[in-house]
Amino acid sequence: MSFIIAFIWSFVLWLVLTAGTRGMLWSAEELIAGIIFASIVAFSTRNIIGEKTTRFLNPLRWFGFVVYAMGPLFWGMVKANLDVAYRVITGKIKPGIVKVPVDLENDAQYTILSNSITLTPGTLTIDACPEEKALYVHWIHVTEEEPKTSEIVAGSFEKWARRLGK
Amino acid sequence: MIEIIIYAFLAVSVTFNILGSLSLHRFSDVYTRLHGATKCTTFGTIFVVFAVVLHSIWQLRETNNPKYLQMALHSIVALIALMLTNPTGAHAIAKAAHLSGYKPAKAVIDAYERKIRGEAQ
């Protein structure tokens, strides 16, 4: 099963990278080469990518990712970048590493949340501890030394991560 | 009109890239420098990609040349790769720096240090 998933994703990536070789579509040579290389990649990674990979084929989940990236994540990046720009110019910083308690279940949710936190400047995930249900976040301007929820660091990201990583 | 929007995107991206580079001089330790150096530049690069995509879609409509389709798609793939690898890299650098003993300068709180100490005892 994981062979098929890896094959589909590598082939889709190949199609995206080679679009426009005949008119707006693909020439036959590119398609054949794509099948060969996607098979090689899928065969060599079939034991690495894990068991629960069928969830990555759900189109609703991909729609959710696109909405998340364009809506809350992008808006968070805009706000946070303006904030860091202000701190670069004025030099007003109050750095510190805080422990942020989170309520997530699996690794995919931790990955999504900590990557989102790192992408928004001003916060930088240093370590994730699923056994303590906590993230350690370097914060450039600490306003609360022991936050009770991830709301103050990550806004609505935790809710999104829980839904997308299910 | 489209040209003005493209120039506006480029201006935003250059501004944030300059601020990111400036933060290397302004800030004092590895963590705060990482904030500026990795993330302001990501935001700048996102706007470069927006400008490229907008330009190529515009040219695609004008000339119908498939090379502009390739240009737009390749830029979007590059953007996705950047948004996946950039936070991972920043996290790896920060964790490695902390584990090899670079403590955050002028920190008001260091909960991670407390955790490592607690495990060592």
PDB file of C-alpha atoms in Angstrom:
ATOM      1  CA  MET A   1       0.000   0.000   0.000  1.00  0.00           C
ATOM      2  CA  SER A   2       2.717   2.474   0.931  1.00  0.00           C
ATOM      3  CA  PHE A   3       4.347   1.666  -2.441  1.00  0.00           C
ATOM      4  CA  ILE A   4       1.230   2.888  -4.268  1.00  0.00           C
ATOM      5  CA  ILE A   5       0.962   6.089  -2.203  1.00  0.00           C
ATOM      6  CA  ALA A   6       4.626   6.964  -2.719  1.00  0.00           C
ATOM      7  CA  PHE A   7       4.287   6.172  -6.426  1.00  0.00           C
ATOM      8  CA  ILE A   8       1.251   8.447  -6.820  1.00  0.00           C
ATOM      9  CA  TRP A   9       2.931  11.371  -5.045  1.00  0.00           C
ATOM     10  CA  SER A  10       6.225  11.102  -6.926  1.00  0.00           C
ATOM     11  CA  PHE A  11       4.364  10.795 -10.219  1.00  0.00           C
ATOM     12  CA  VAL A  12       2.188  13.842  -9.465  1.00  0.00           C
ATOM     13  CA  LEU A  13       5.320  15.829  -8.579  1.00  0.00           C
ATOM     14  CA  TRP A  14       6.928  14.708 -11.850  1.00  0.00           C
ATOM     15  CA  LEU A  15       3.819  15.786 -13.781  1.00  0.00           C
ATOM     16  CA  VAL A  16       3.868  19.211 -12.123  1.00  0.00           C
ATOM     17  CA  LEU A  17       7.563  19.692 -12.895  1.00  0.00           C
ATOM     18  CA  THR A  18       7.303  18.634 -16.536  1.00  0.00           C
ATOM     19  CA  ALA A  19       3.991  20.232 -17.556  1.00  0.00           C
ATOM     20  CA  GLY A  20       4.171  22.086 -20.842  1.00  0.00           C
ATOM     21  CA  THR A  21       6.434  19.705 -22.773  1.00  0.00           C
ATOM     22  CA  ARG A  22       3.804  19.257 -25.531  1.00  0.00           C
ATOM     23  CA  GLY A  23       1.558  22.235 -25.817  1.00  0.00           C
ATOM     24  CA  MET A  24       0.230  22.728 -22.293  1.00  0.00           C
ATOM     25  CA  LEU A  25       0.279  18.970 -21.612  1.00  0.00           C
ATOM     26  CA  TRP A  26       2.900  16.225 -21.406  1.00  0.00           C
ATOM     27  CA  SER A  27       4.774  14.385 -24.147  1.00  0.00           C
ATOM     28  CA  ALA A  28       4.784  10.562 -24.163  1.00  0.00           C
ATOM     29  CA  GLU A  29       8.524  10.364 -23.373  1.00  0.00           C
ATOM     30  CA  GLU A  30       8.072  12.448 -20.222  1.00  0.00           C
ATOM     31  CA  LEU A  31       5.205  10.245 -19.033  1.00  0.00           C
ATOM     32  CA  ILE A  32       7.219   7.031 -19.526  1.00  0.00           C
ATOM     33  CA  ALA A  33      10.286   8.481 -17.803  1.00  0.00           C
ATOM     34  CA  GLY A  34       8.024   9.686 -14.985  1.00  0.00           C
ATOM     35  CA  ILE A  35       6.581   6.202 -14.442  1.00  0.00           C
ATOM     36  CA  ILE A  36      10.085   4.677 -14.335  1.00  0.00           C
ATOM     37  CA  PHE A  37      11.507   7.204 -11.858  1.00  0.00           C
ATOM     38  CA  ALA A  38       8.373   7.225  -9.675  1.00  0.00           C
ATOM     39  CA  SER A  39       8.613   3.416  -9.440  1.00  0.00           C
ATOM     40  CA  ILE A  40      12.249   3.602  -8.377  1.00  0.00           C
ATOM     41  CA  VAL A  41      11.499   6.231  -5.704  1.00  0.00           C
ATOM     42  CA  ALA A  42       8.426   4.367  -4.444  1.00  0.00           C
ATOM     43  CA  PHE A  43      10.282   1.041  -4.326  1.00  0.00           C
ATOM     44  CA  SER A  44      13.198   2.450  -2.350  1.00  0.00           C
ATOM     45  CA  THR A  45      11.021   4.350   0.168  1.00  0.00           C
ATOM     46  CA  ARG A  46       8.255   1.763   0.682  1.00  0.00           C
ATOM     47  CA  ASN A  47       9.520   0.753   4.140  1.00  0.00           C
ATOM     48  CA  ILE A  48      10.236   4.288   5.328  1.00  0.00           C
ATOM     49  CA  ILE A  49       7.015   6.228   4.914  1.00  0.00           C
ATOM     50  CA  GLY A  50       4.908   4.220   7.336  1.00  0.00           C
ATOM     51  CA  GLU A  51       1.510   2.582   7.503  1.00  0.00           C
ATOM     52  CA  LYS A  52      -1.139   5.282   7.871  1.00  0.00           C
ATOM     53  CA  THR A  53      -0.294   6.865   4.536  1.00  0.00           C
ATOM     54  CA  THR A  54      -3.733   6.478   2.936  1.00  0.00           C
ATOM     55  CA  ARG A  55      -4.880   9.598   4.795  1.00  0.00           C
ATOM     56  CA  PHE A  56      -2.640  11.666   2.519  1.00  0.00           C
ATOM     57  CA  LEU A  57      -4.849  10.766  -0.448  1.00  0.00           C
ATOM     58  CA  ASN A  58      -7.955  12.374   1.014  1.00  0.00           C
ATOM     59  CA  PRO A  59      -8.713  15.439  -1.166  1.00  0.00           C
ATOM     60  CA  LEU A  60     -10.666  17.098   1.665  1.00  0.00           C
ATOM     61  CA  ARG A  61      -7.509  17.080   3.771  1.00  0.00           C
ATOM     62  CA  TRP A  62      -5.557  18.769   0.979  1.00  0.00           C
ATOM     63  CA  PHE A  63      -8.280  21.342   0.606  1.00  0.00           C
ATOM     64  CA  GLY A  64      -7.982  21.920   4.350  1.00  0.00           C
ATOM     65  CA  PHE A  65      -4.217  22.392   4.035  1.00  0.00           C
ATOM     66  CA  VAL A  66      -4.621  24.943   1.239  1.00  0.00           C
ATOM     67  CA  VAL A  67      -7.258  26.892   3.189  1.00  0.00           C
ATOM     68  CA  TYR A  68      -5.040  26.796   6.275  1.00  0.00           C
ATOM     69  CA  ALA A  69      -1.925  27.964   4.411  1.00  0.00           C
ATOM     70  CA  MET A  70      -3.718  30.834   2.675  1.00  0.00           C
ATOM     71  CA  GLY A  71      -5.897  31.939   5.590  1.00  0.00           C
ATOM     72  CA  PRO A  72      -4.738  31.725   9.219  1.00  0.00           C
ATOM     73  CA  LEU A  73      -1.103  30.800   8.536  1.00  0.00           C
ATOM     74  CA  PHE A  74      -0.495  33.586   6.036  1.00  0.00           C
ATOM     75  CA  TRP A  75      -2.277  36.159   8.180  1.00  0.00           C
ATOM     76  CA  GLY A  76      -0.251  35.031  11.191  1.00  0.00           C
ATOM     77  CA  MET A  77       2.945  35.444   9.176  1.00  0.00           C
ATOM     78  CA  VAL A  78       1.985  38.973   8.103  1.00  0.00           C
ATOM     79  CA  LYS A  79       1.243  40.114  11.668  1.00  0.00           C
ATOM     80  CA  ALA A  80       4.319  38.435  13.118  1.00  0.00           C
ATOM     81  CA  ASN A  81       6.665  39.742  10.402  1.00  0.00           C
ATOM     82  CA  LEU A  82       5.543  43.321  11.023  1.00  0.00           C
ATOM     83  CA  ASP A  83       6.130  42.733  14.729  1.00  0.00           C
ATOM     84  CA  VAL A  84       9.669  41.404  14.169  1.00  0.00           C
ATOM     85  CA  ALA A  85      10.412  44.233  11.721  1.00  0.00           C
ATOM     86  CA  TYR A  86       9.469  46.682  14.489  1.00  0.00           C
ATOM     87  CA  ARG A  87      11.775  44.863  16.925  1.00  0.00           C
ATOM     88  CA  VAL A  88      14.675  44.815  14.444  1.00  0.00           C
ATOM     89  CA  ILE A  89      14.413  48.563  13.973  1.00  0.00           C
ATOM     90  CA  THR A  90      13.870  49.568  17.604  1.00  0.00           C
ATOM     91  CA  GLY A  91      15.852  46.768  19.277  1.00  0.00           C
ATOM     92  CA  LYS A  92      13.201  46.232  21.971  1.00  0.00           C
ATOM     93  CA  ILE A  93      13.469  42.521  22.740  1.00  0.00           C
ATOM     94  CA  LYS A  94      12.775  40.405  25.804  1.00  0.00           C
ATOM     95  CA  PRO A  95      13.755  36.863  24.786  1.00  0.00           C
ATOM     96  CA  GLY A  96      13.103  33.653  26.672  1.00  0.00           C
ATOM     97  CA  ILE A  97      12.258  29.992  26.276  1.00  0.00           C
ATOM     98  CA  VAL A  98       8.767  29.132  27.506  1.00  0.00           C
ATOM     99  CA  LYS A  99       7.025  25.814  27.940  1.00  0.00           C
ATOM    100  CA  VAL A 100       3.747  25.782  26.046  1.00  0.00           C
ATOM    101  CA  PRO A 101       1.269  23.059  27.005  1.00  0.00           C
ATOM    102  CA  VAL A 102      -0.595  21.585  24.025  1.00  0.00           C
ATOM    103  CA  ASP A 103      -3.298  18.960  23.722  1.00  0.00           C
ATOM    104  CA  LEU A 104      -2.462  16.856  20.649  1.00  0.00           C
ATOM    105  CA  GLU A 105      -2.438  13.134  19.941  1.00  0.00           C
ATOM    106  CA  ASN A 106      -0.072  12.094  17.150  1.00  0.00           C
ATOM    107  CA  ASP A 107       3.216  13.057  15.529  1.00  0.00           C
ATOM    108  CA  ALA A 108       1.638  14.651  12.452  1.00  0.00           C
ATOM    109  CA  GLN A 109      -0.228  17.136  14.638  1.00  0.00           C
ATOM    110  CA  TYR A 110       2.948  18.000  16.556  1.00  0.00           C
ATOM    111  CA  THR A 111       4.808  18.492  13.273  1.00  0.00           C
ATOM    112  CA  ILE A 112       2.136  20.786  11.828  1.00  0.00           C
ATOM    113  CA  LEU A 113       1.832  22.870  14.988  1.00  0.00           C
ATOM    114  CA  SER A 114       5.550  23.271  15.663  1.00  0.00           C
ATOM    115  CA  ASN A 115       6.283  24.089  12.010  1.00  0.00           C
ATOM    116  CA  SER A 116       3.512  26.692  12.016  1.00  0.00           C
ATOM    117  CA  ILE A 117       4.871  28.224  15.213  1.00  0.00           C
ATOM    118  CA  THR A 118       8.361  28.343  13.713  1.00  0.00           C
ATOM    119  CA  LEU A 119       7.134  29.856  10.434  1.00  0.00           C
ATOM    120  CA  THR A 120       5.559  32.791  12.214  1.00  0.00           C
ATOM    121  CA  PRO A 121       8.521  34.925  13.292  1.00  0.00           C
ATOM    122  CA  GLY A 122       8.857  35.870  16.913  1.00  0.00           C
ATOM    123  CA  THR A 123       8.419  32.268  18.011  1.00  0.00           C
ATOM    124  CA  LEU A 124      10.782  29.370  17.343  1.00  0.00           C
ATOM    125  CA  THR A 125      10.101  25.806  18.443  1.00  0.00           C
ATOM    126  CA  ILE A 126      13.197  24.357  20.092  1.00  0.00           C
ATOM    127  CA  ASP A 127      11.849  20.970  21.121  1.00  0.00           C
ATOM    128  CA  ALA A 128       8.604  19.033  21.141  1.00  0.00           C
ATOM    129  CA  CYS A 129       7.937  16.630  24.009  1.00  0.00           C
ATOM    130  CA  PRO A 130       4.917  14.437  23.251  1.00  0.00           C
ATOM    131  CA  GLU A 131       5.385  12.613  26.581  1.00  0.00           C
ATOM    132  CA  GLU A 132       4.891  15.880  28.526  1.00  0.00           C
ATOM    133  CA  LYS A 133       2.363  17.231  25.992  1.00  0.00           C
ATOM    134  CA  ALA A 134       4.421  20.386  25.675  1.00  0.00           C
ATOM    135  CA  LEU A 135       6.429  22.426  23.195  1.00  0.00           C
ATOM    136  CA  TYR A 136       9.489  24.448  24.164  1.00  0.00           C
ATOM    137  CA  VAL A 137       9.307  27.718  22.283  1.00  0.00           C
ATOM    138  CA  HIS A 138      11.892  30.486  22.048  1.00  0.00           C
ATOM    139  CA  TRP A 139       9.919  33.704  22.123  1.00  0.00           C
ATOM    140  CA  ILE A 140      11.457  36.998  21.140  1.00  0.00           C
ATOM    141  CA  HIS A 141       9.175  39.095  23.342  1.00  0.00           C
ATOM    142  CA  VAL A 142       7.897  37.154  26.344  1.00  0.00           C
ATOM    143  CA  THR A 143       4.649  38.551  27.687  1.00  0.00           C
ATOM    144  CA  GLU A 144       3.653  35.592  29.843  1.00  0.00           C
ATOM    145  CA  GLU A 145       6.335  33.392  31.403  1.00  0.00           C
ATOM    146  CA  GLU A 146       4.190  30.315  32.011  1.00  0.00           C
ATOM    147  CA  PRO A 147       1.360  30.216  29.475  1.00  0.00           C
ATOM    148  CA  LYS A 148      -1.568  27.914  30.291  1.00  0.00           C
ATOM    149  CA  THR A 149      -2.651  27.310  26.681  1.00  0.00           C
ATOM    150  CA  SER A 150      -1.030  27.711  23.267  1.00  0.00           C
ATOM    151  CA  GLU A 151      -3.483  30.527  22.455  1.00  0.00           C
ATOM    152  CA  ILE A 152      -1.065  33.352  23.285  1.00  0.00           C
ATOM    153  CA  VAL A 153       1.809  31.888  21.222  1.00  0.00           C
ATOM    154  CA  ALA A 154       0.037  30.215  18.346  1.00  0.00           C
ATOM    155  CA  GLY A 155      -3.446  31.758  18.120  1.00  0.00           C
ATOM    156  CA  SER A 156      -5.815  29.371  16.394  1.00  0.00           C
ATOM    157  CA  PHE A 157      -3.058  27.091  15.030  1.00  0.00           C
ATOM    158  CA  GLU A 158      -3.592  24.356  17.617  1.00  0.00           C
ATOM    159  CA  LYS A 159      -7.217  23.884  16.577  1.00  0.00           C
ATOM    160  CA  TRP A 160      -6.186  23.660  12.915  1.00  0.00           C
ATOM    161  CA  ALA A 161      -3.320  21.262  13.619  1.00  0.00           C
ATOM    162  CA  ARG A 162      -5.639  18.960  15.558  1.00  0.00           C
ATOM    163  CA  ARG A 163      -8.100  18.857  12.676  1.00  0.00           C
ATOM    164  CA  LEU A 164      -5.536  18.507   9.839  1.00  0.00           C
ATOM    165  CA  GLY A 165      -3.312  15.875  11.433  1.00  0.00           C
ATOM    166  CA  LYS A 166      -6.072  13.491  12.466  1.00  0.00           C
TER     167      LYS A 166
ATOM    168  CA  MET B   1      -1.729  47.777 -13.652  1.00  0.00           C
ATOM    169  CA  ILE B   2      -0.352  44.244 -13.257  1.00  0.00           C
ATOM    170  CA  GLU B   3       3.164  45.643 -13.497  1.00  0.00           C
ATOM    171  CA  ILE B   4       2.471  47.927 -10.532  1.00  0.00           C
ATOM    172  CA  ILE B   5       1.307  44.976  -8.428  1.00  0.00           C
ATOM    173  CA  ILE B   6       4.421  42.978  -9.409  1.00  0.00           C
ATOM    174  CA  TYR B   7       6.676  45.878  -8.415  1.00  0.00           C
ATOM    175  CA  ALA B   8       4.782  46.217  -5.132  1.00  0.00           C
ATOM    176  CA  PHE B   9       5.386  42.520  -4.347  1.00  0.00           C
ATOM    177  CA  LEU B  10       9.084  42.907  -5.184  1.00  0.00           C
ATOM    178  CA  ALA B  11       9.324  46.001  -2.970  1.00  0.00           C
ATOM    179  CA  VAL B  12       7.768  44.147  -0.022  1.00  0.00           C
ATOM    180  CA  SER B  13      10.133  41.210  -0.507  1.00  0.00           C
ATOM    181  CA  VAL B  14      13.243  43.389  -0.710  1.00  0.00           C
ATOM    182  CA  THR B  15      12.170  45.310   2.400  1.00  0.00           C
ATOM    183  CA  PHE B  16      11.793  42.157   4.463  1.00  0.00           C
ATOM    184  CA  ASN B  17      15.036  40.668   3.149  1.00  0.00           C
ATOM    185  CA  ILE B  18      16.887  43.844   4.176  1.00  0.00           C
ATOM    186  CA  LEU B  19      15.302  43.720   7.640  1.00  0.00           C
ATOM    187  CA  GLY B  20      16.262  40.062   7.969  1.00  0.00           C
ATOM    188  CA  SER B  21      19.876  40.832   7.139  1.00  0.00           C
ATOM    189  CA  LEU B  22      19.859  43.841   9.446  1.00  0.00           C
ATOM    190  CA  SER B  23      18.689  41.648  12.321  1.00  0.00           C
ATOM    191  CA  LEU B  24      22.015  39.773  12.143  1.00  0.00           C
ATOM    192  CA  HIS B  25      23.705  43.007  13.225  1.00  0.00           C
ATOM    193  CA  ARG B  26      21.064  44.178  15.680  1.00  0.00           C
ATOM    194  CA  PHE B  27      20.542  41.039  17.733  1.00  0.00           C
ATOM    195  CA  SER B  28      23.054  39.456  20.043  1.00  0.00           C
ATOM    196  CA  ASP B  29      22.671  35.674  20.252  1.00  0.00           C
ATOM    197  CA  VAL B  30      22.000  32.721  17.971  1.00  0.00           C
ATOM    198  CA  TYR B  31      18.266  32.380  18.705  1.00  0.00           C
ATOM    199  CA  THR B  32      17.223  35.962  18.130  1.00  0.00           C
ATOM    200  CA  ARG B  33      19.384  36.072  15.000  1.00  0.00           C
ATOM    201  CA  LEU B  34      17.645  32.953  13.725  1.00  0.00           C
ATOM    202  CA  HIS B  35      14.312  34.738  14.066  1.00  0.00           C
ATOM    203  CA  GLY B  36      15.358  37.490  11.725  1.00  0.00           C
ATOM    204  CA  ALA B  37      17.644  35.565   9.437  1.00  0.00           C
ATOM    205  CA  THR B  38      15.429  32.602   8.664  1.00  0.00           C
ATOM    206  CA  LYS B  39      11.945  34.017   8.813  1.00  0.00           C
ATOM    207  CA  CYS B  40      12.014  37.540   7.510  1.00  0.00           C
ATOM    208  CA  THR B  41      13.834  36.097   4.515  1.00  0.00           C
ATOM    209  CA  THR B  42      11.149  33.404   4.090  1.00  0.00           C
ATOM    210  CA  PHE B  43       8.480  36.064   4.030  1.00  0.00           C
ATOM    211  CA  GLY B  44      10.503  38.031   1.501  1.00  0.00           C
ATOM    212  CA  THR B  45      10.971  34.966  -0.682  1.00  0.00           C
ATOM    213  CA  ILE B  46       7.233  34.220  -0.618  1.00  0.00           C
ATOM    214  CA  PHE B  47       6.613  37.624  -2.160  1.00  0.00           C
ATOM    215  CA  VAL B  48       9.293  37.077  -4.825  1.00  0.00           C
ATOM    216  CA  VAL B  49       7.461  33.876  -5.780  1.00  0.00           C
ATOM    217  CA  PHE B  50       4.128  35.717  -5.866  1.00  0.00           C
ATOM    218  CA  ALA B  51       5.640  38.273  -8.214  1.00  0.00           C
ATOM    219  CA  VAL B  52       7.068  35.548 -10.487  1.00  0.00           C
ATOM    220  CA  VAL B  53       3.768  33.630 -10.573  1.00  0.00           C
ATOM    221  CA  LEU B  54       1.781  36.770 -11.340  1.00  0.00           C
ATOM    222  CA  HIS B  55       4.213  37.771 -14.091  1.00  0.00           C
ATOM    223  CA  SER B  56       4.155  34.321 -15.694  1.00  0.00           C
ATOM    224  CA  ILE B  57       0.351  34.021 -15.601  1.00  0.00           C
ATOM    225  CA  TRP B  58       0.123  37.454 -17.185  1.00  0.00           C
ATOM    226  CA  GLN B  59       2.618  36.513 -19.903  1.00  0.00           C
ATOM    227  CA  LEU B  60       0.869  33.149 -20.405  1.00  0.00           C
ATOM    228  CA  ARG B  61      -2.380  34.942 -21.188  1.00  0.00           C
ATOM    229  CA  GLU B  62      -0.628  37.364 -23.550  1.00  0.00           C
ATOM    230  CA  THR B  63       1.633  34.972 -25.474  1.00  0.00           C
ATOM    231  CA  ASN B  64       0.231  31.454 -24.866  1.00  0.00           C
ATOM    232  CA  ASN B  65       3.805  30.168 -24.578  1.00  0.00           C
ATOM    233  CA  PRO B  66       4.006  26.995 -22.392  1.00  0.00           C
ATOM    234  CA  LYS B  67       7.352  28.044 -20.890  1.00  0.00           C
ATOM    235  CA  TYR B  68       5.477  30.531 -18.690  1.00  0.00           C
ATOM    236  CA  LEU B  69       3.287  27.717 -17.371  1.00  0.00           C
ATOM    237  CA  GLN B  70       6.470  25.850 -16.383  1.00  0.00           C
ATOM    238  CA  MET B  71       7.842  28.977 -14.731  1.00  0.00           C
ATOM    239  CA  ALA B  72       4.721  29.411 -12.569  1.00  0.00           C
ATOM    240  CA  LEU B  73       4.497  25.732 -11.558  1.00  0.00           C
ATOM    241  CA  HIS B  74       8.195  25.441 -10.721  1.00  0.00           C
ATOM    242  CA  SER B  75       8.047  28.566  -8.548  1.00  0.00           C
ATOM    243  CA  ILE B  76       5.077  27.172  -6.629  1.00  0.00           C
ATOM    244  CA  VAL B  77       6.903  23.855  -6.054  1.00  0.00           C
ATOM    245  CA  ALA B  78       9.931  25.817  -4.820  1.00  0.00           C
ATOM    246  CA  LEU B  79       7.695  27.794  -2.450  1.00  0.00           C
ATOM    247  CA  ILE B  80       6.156  24.622  -0.979  1.00  0.00           C
ATOM    248  CA  ALA B  81       9.607  23.063  -0.507  1.00  0.00           C
ATOM    249  CA  LEU B  82      10.829  26.248   1.187  1.00  0.00           C
ATOM    250  CA  MET B  83       7.856  26.411   3.544  1.00  0.00           C
ATOM    251  CA  LEU B  84       8.403  22.790   4.569  1.00  0.00           C
ATOM    252  CA  THR B  85      12.188  22.860   4.993  1.00  0.00           C
ATOM    253  CA  ASN B  86      12.686  26.311   6.506  1.00  0.00           C
ATOM    254  CA  PRO B  87      11.005  25.727   9.894  1.00  0.00           C
ATOM    255  CA  THR B  88      12.575  22.274  10.124  1.00  0.00           C
ATOM    256  CA  GLY B  89      16.037  23.714   9.564  1.00  0.00           C
ATOM    257  CA  ALA B  90      15.511  26.578  12.010  1.00  0.00           C
ATOM    258  CA  HIS B  91      14.300  24.125  14.639  1.00  0.00           C
ATOM    259  CA  ALA B  92      17.295  21.827  14.080  1.00  0.00           C
ATOM    260  CA  ILE B  93      19.775  24.712  14.386  1.00  0.00           C
ATOM    261  CA  ALA B  94      18.107  26.048  17.541  1.00  0.00           C
ATOM    262  CA  LYS B  95      17.982  22.656  19.236  1.00  0.00           C
ATOM    263  CA  ALA B  96      21.580  21.860  18.308  1.00  0.00           C
ATOM    264  CA  ALA B  97      22.715  25.252  19.611  1.00  0.00           C
ATOM    265  CA  HIS B  98      20.937  24.729  22.921  1.00  0.00           C
ATOM    266  CA  LEU B  99      22.274  21.208  23.366  1.00  0.00           C
ATOM    267  CA  SER B 100      25.834  22.319  22.643  1.00  0.00           C
ATOM    268  CA  GLY B 101      25.623  24.936  25.363  1.00  0.00           C
ATOM    269  CA  TYR B 102      24.749  28.261  23.774  1.00  0.00           C
ATOM    270  CA  LYS B 103      22.291  29.757  26.253  1.00  0.00           C
ATOM    271  CA  PRO B 104      19.933  32.531  25.155  1.00  0.00           C
ATOM    272  CA  ALA B 105      21.415  35.897  26.114  1.00  0.00           C
ATOM    273  CA  LYS B 106      19.412  38.165  28.420  1.00  0.00           C
ATOM    274  CA  ALA B 107      16.656  35.571  28.658  1.00  0.00           C
ATOM    275  CA  VAL B 108      13.896  36.270  31.153  1.00  0.00           C
ATOM    276  CA  ILE B 109      13.042  32.559  31.432  1.00  0.00           C
ATOM    277  CA  ASP B 110      14.636  29.335  30.144  1.00  0.00           C
ATOM    278  CA  ALA B 111      12.198  26.479  30.699  1.00  0.00           C
ATOM    279  CA  TYR B 112      14.122  24.111  28.417  1.00  0.00           C
ATOM    280  CA  GLU B 113      17.303  24.447  30.478  1.00  0.00           C
ATOM    281  CA  ARG B 114      15.263  23.639  33.583  1.00  0.00           C
ATOM    282  CA  LYS B 115      13.886  20.520  31.904  1.00  0.00           C
ATOM    283  CA  ILE B 116      17.339  19.250  30.830  1.00  0.00           C
ATOM    284  CA  ARG B 117      18.729  19.927  34.324  1.00  0.00           C
ATOM    285  CA  GLY B 118      15.822  18.071  35.853  1.00  0.00           C
ATOM    286  CA  GLU B 119      16.460  15.020  33.694  1.00  0.00           C
ATOM    287  CA  ALA B 120      20.164  15.008  34.489  1.00  0.00           C
ATOM    288  CA  GLN B 121      19.623  14.932  38.256  1.00  0.00           C
TER     289      GLN B 121
END
